[in-house]
Short mmCIF file of C-alpha atoms and ligand atoms in Angstrom, two decimals:
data_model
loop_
_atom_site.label_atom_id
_atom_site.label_comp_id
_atom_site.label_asym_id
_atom_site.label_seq_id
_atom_site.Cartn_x
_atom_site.Cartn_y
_atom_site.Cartn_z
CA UNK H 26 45.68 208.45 162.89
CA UNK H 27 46.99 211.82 161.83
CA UNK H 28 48.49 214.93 163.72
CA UNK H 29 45.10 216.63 163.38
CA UNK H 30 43.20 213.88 165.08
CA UNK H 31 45.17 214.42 168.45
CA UNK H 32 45.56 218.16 168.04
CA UNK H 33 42.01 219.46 166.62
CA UNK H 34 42.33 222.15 163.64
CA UNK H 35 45.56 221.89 161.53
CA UNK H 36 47.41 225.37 161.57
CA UNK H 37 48.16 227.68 158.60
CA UNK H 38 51.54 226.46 157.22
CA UNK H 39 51.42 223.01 158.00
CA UNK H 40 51.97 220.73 155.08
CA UNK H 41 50.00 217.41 155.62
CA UNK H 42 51.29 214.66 153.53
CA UNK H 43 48.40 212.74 151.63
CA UNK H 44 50.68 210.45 149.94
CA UNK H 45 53.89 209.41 148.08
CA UNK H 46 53.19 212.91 145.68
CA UNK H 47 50.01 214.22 147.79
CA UNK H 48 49.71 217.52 150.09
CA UNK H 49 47.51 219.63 151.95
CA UNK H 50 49.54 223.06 152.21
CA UNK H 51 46.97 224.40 155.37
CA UNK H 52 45.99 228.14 154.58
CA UNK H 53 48.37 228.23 151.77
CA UNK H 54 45.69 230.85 150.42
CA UNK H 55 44.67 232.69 152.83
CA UNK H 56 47.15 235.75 151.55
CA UNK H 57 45.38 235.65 147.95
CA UNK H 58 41.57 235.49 149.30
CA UNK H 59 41.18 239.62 149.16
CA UNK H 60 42.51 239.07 145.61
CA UNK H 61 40.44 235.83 144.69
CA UNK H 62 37.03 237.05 145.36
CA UNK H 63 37.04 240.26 143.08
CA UNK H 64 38.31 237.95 140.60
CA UNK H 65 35.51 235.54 140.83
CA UNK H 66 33.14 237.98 140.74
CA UNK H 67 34.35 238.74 137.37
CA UNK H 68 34.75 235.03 136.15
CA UNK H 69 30.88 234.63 137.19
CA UNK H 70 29.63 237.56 135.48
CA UNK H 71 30.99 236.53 131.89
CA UNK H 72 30.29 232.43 132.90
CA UNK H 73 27.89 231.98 135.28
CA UNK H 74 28.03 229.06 137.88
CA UNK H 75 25.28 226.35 136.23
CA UNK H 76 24.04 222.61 137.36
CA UNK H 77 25.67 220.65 134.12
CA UNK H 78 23.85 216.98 133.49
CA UNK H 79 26.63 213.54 133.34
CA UNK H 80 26.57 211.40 131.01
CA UNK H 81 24.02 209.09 132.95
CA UNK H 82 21.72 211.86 133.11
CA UNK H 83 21.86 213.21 136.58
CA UNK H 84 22.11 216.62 137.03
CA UNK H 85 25.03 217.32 139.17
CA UNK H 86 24.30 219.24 142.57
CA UNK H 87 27.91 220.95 142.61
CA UNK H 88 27.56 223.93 140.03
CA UNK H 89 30.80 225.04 137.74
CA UNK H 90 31.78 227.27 135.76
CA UNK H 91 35.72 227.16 134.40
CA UNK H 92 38.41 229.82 133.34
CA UNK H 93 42.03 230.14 131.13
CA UNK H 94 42.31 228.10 127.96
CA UNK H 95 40.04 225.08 128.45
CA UNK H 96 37.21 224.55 130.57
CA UNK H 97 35.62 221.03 131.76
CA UNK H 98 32.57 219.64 131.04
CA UNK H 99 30.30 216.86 131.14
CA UNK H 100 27.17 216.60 128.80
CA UNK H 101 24.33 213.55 127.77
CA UNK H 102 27.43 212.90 125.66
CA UNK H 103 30.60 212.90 128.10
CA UNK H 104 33.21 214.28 130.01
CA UNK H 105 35.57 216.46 127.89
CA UNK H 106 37.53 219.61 127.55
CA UNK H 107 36.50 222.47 125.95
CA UNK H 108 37.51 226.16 124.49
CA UNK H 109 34.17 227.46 124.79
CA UNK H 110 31.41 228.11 126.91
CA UNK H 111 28.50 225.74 125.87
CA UNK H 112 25.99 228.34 127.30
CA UNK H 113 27.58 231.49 125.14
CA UNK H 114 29.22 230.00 122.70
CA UNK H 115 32.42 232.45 123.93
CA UNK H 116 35.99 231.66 125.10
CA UNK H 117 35.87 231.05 128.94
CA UNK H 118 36.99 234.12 131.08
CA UNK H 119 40.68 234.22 130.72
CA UNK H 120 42.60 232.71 133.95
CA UNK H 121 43.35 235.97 136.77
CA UNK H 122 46.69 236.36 137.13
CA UNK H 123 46.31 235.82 140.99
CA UNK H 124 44.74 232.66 139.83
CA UNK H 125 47.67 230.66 138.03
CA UNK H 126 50.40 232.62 140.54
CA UNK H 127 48.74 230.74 143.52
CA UNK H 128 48.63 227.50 141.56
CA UNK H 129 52.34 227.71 140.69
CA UNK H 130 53.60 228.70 144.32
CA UNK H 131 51.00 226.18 145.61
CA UNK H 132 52.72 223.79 142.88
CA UNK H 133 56.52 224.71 144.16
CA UNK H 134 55.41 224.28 147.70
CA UNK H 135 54.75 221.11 147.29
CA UNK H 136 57.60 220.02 145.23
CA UNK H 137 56.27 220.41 141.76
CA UNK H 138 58.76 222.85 140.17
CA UNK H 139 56.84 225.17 136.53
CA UNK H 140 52.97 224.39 136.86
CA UNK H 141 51.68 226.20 133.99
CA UNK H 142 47.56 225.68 134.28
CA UNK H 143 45.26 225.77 131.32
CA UNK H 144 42.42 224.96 133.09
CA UNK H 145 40.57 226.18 136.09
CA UNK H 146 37.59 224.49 137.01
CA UNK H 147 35.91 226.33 139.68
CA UNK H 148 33.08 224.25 141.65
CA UNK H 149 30.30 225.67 143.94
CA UNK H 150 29.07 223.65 146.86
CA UNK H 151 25.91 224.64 148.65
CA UNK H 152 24.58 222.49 151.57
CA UNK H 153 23.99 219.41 150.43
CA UNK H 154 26.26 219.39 147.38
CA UNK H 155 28.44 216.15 146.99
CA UNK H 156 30.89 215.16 144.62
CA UNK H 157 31.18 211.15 144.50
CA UNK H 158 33.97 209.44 144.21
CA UNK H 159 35.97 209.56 140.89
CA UNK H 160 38.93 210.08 139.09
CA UNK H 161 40.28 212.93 137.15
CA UNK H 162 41.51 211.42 134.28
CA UNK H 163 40.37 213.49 131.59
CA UNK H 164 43.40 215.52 130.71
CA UNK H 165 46.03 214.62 128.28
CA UNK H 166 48.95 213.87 130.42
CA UNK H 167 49.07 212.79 133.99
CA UNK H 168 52.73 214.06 134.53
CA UNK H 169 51.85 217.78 135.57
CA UNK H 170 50.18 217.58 138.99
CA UNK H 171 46.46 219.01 140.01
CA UNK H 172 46.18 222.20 142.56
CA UNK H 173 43.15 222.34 144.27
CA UNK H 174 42.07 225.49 146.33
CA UNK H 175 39.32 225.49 148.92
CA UNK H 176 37.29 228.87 150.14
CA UNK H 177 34.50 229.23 152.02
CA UNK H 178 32.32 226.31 154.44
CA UNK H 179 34.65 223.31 155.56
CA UNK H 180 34.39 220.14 153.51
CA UNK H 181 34.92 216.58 154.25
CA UNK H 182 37.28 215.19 151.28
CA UNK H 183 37.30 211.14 150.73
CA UNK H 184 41.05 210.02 149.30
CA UNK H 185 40.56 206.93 147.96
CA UNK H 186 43.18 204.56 145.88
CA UNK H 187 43.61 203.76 142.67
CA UNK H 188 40.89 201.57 142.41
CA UNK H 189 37.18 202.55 143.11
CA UNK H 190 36.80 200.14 146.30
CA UNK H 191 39.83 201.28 148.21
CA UNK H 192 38.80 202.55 151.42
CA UNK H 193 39.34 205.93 151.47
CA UNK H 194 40.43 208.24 154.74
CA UNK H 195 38.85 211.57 155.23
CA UNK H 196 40.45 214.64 155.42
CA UNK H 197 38.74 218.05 156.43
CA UNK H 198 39.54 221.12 153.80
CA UNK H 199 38.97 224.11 155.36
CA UNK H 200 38.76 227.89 154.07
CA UNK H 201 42.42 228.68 152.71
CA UNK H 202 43.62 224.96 152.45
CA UNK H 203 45.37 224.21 148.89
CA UNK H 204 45.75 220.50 148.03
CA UNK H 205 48.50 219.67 145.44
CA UNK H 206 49.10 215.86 144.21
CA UNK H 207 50.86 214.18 141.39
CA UNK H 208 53.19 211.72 140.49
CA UNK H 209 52.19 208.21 141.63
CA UNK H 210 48.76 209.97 143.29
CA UNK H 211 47.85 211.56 140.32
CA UNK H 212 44.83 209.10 139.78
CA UNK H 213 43.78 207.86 142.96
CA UNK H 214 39.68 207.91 143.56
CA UNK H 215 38.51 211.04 145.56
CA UNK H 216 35.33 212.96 146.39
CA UNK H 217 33.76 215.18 148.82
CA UNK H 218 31.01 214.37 151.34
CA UNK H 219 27.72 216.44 151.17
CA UNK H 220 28.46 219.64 152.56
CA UNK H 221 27.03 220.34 155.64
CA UNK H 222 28.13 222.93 159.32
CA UNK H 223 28.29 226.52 159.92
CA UNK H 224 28.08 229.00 157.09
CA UNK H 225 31.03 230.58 156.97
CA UNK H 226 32.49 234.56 158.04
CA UNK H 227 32.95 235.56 154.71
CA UNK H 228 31.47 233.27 151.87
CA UNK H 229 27.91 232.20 154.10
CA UNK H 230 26.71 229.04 152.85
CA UNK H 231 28.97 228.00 150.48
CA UNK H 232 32.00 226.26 149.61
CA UNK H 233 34.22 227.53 146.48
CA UNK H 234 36.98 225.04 144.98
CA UNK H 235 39.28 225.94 142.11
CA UNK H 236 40.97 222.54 140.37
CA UNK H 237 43.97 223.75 138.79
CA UNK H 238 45.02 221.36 135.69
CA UNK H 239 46.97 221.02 132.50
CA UNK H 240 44.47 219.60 130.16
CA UNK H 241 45.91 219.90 126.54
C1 MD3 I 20 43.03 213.56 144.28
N1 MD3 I 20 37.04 218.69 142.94
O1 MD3 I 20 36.40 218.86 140.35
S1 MD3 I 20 39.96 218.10 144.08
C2 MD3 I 20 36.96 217.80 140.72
O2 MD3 I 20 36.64 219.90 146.22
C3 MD3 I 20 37.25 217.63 142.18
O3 MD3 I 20 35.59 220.29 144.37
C4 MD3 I 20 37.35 218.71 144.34
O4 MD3 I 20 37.64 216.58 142.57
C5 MD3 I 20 36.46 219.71 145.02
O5 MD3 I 20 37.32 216.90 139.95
C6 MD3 I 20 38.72 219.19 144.55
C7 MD3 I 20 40.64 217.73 145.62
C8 MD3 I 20 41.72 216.71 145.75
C9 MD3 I 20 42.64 216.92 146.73
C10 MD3 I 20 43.69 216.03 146.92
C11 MD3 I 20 43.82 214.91 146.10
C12 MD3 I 20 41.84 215.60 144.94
C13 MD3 I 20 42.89 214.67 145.09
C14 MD3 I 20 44.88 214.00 146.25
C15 MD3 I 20 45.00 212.91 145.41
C16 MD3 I 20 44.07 212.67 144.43
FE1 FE I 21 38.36 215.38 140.92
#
């Protein structure tokens, strides 16, 4: 039973503790959205959002595209890091400045003092879009920590353990929420549920993620 249970819809500023080294800073965005959206527009137009296929051959029904040094991506042959753009063969978009200043005020907020990013995944949900549960553990080091900032429709997250059939608690991540988690967290199962509700004010049917890491 959390706060948010009793009380209905968390308010912006609250800081909901996941974990040991897990947050949800609520609406910890909210000031950068009139700077975020120009700036995905941009990242979009050089690398376009696209459905990328996992290794077992599904396609994946959240589309990505990444910016700064390193992008993720998953192919017939893996999960891996990358410089370029499989679909241009070019550099991703270099990371907004707007971008890695949220993600290292997000960062501080939560306790996590000098997160330097070079990688921004940025996921699209659409109605029906699910991410099952896994475990981002493709990056070189697990000492930085992973910012994750949510925009548009509300999604149901699932924060699992550290192994695959921990029950996991769900957590609603609403337009403006930031999640930061690290330390002792940093590899604990998660996912999201398939999105579903009311289009939202300013996005309409979508949900937008960005997942801050330090890959290299
Ligand atoms: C893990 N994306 O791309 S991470 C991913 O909403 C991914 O698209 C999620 O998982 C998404 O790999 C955002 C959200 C998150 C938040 C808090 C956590 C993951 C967490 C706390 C502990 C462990
Ligand atoms: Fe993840």
């Amino acid at each position: 039973m959390n706060v948010n249970d009793l009380f209905g819809t968390p308010e912006p500023g609250e800081r909901e503790r996941m974990g040991p080294c897990a947050f949800v800073l609520r609406g910890f965005a909210l000031p950068y959205v009139d700077a975020l959206l120009p700036a995905i527009a941009g990242i979009e137009a050089r690398s376009p959002f696209r459905h990328m296929v996992t290794p077992g051959g599904f396609t994946m029904s959240v589309a990505l595209t990444n910016c700064g040094e390193l992008g993720w991506i998953t192919n017939r042959r893996g999960y891996s890091y990358s410089d370029l753009d499989p679909d241009n063969g070019q550099p991703w978009p270099v990371m907004p400045e707007v971008f890695a200043r949220l993600a290292r005020e997000a960062a501080l907020a939560a306790g996590f003092n000098g997160f330097v990013p070079d990688a921004c995944l940025v996921n699209r949900y659409e109605p029906g879009s699910r991410l099952s549960l896994h475990q981002d553990k493709n990056e070189r080091d697990f000492s930085a920590p992973i910012v994750s900032v949510s925009l548009g429709m509300t999604a149901t997250f699932l924060f699992g353990g550290n192994e695959r059939t921990d029950k996991a608690s769900k957590v609603a991540l609403y337009h403006g929420d930031v999640a930061v988690w690290g330390g002792e967290d940093r590899l604990r199962y998660h996912g999201v549920m398939p999105l579903k509700g009311a289009p939202h004010p300013l996005l309409g049917n979508q949900r937008i993620n960005f997942t801050f890491r330090k890959a290299a």
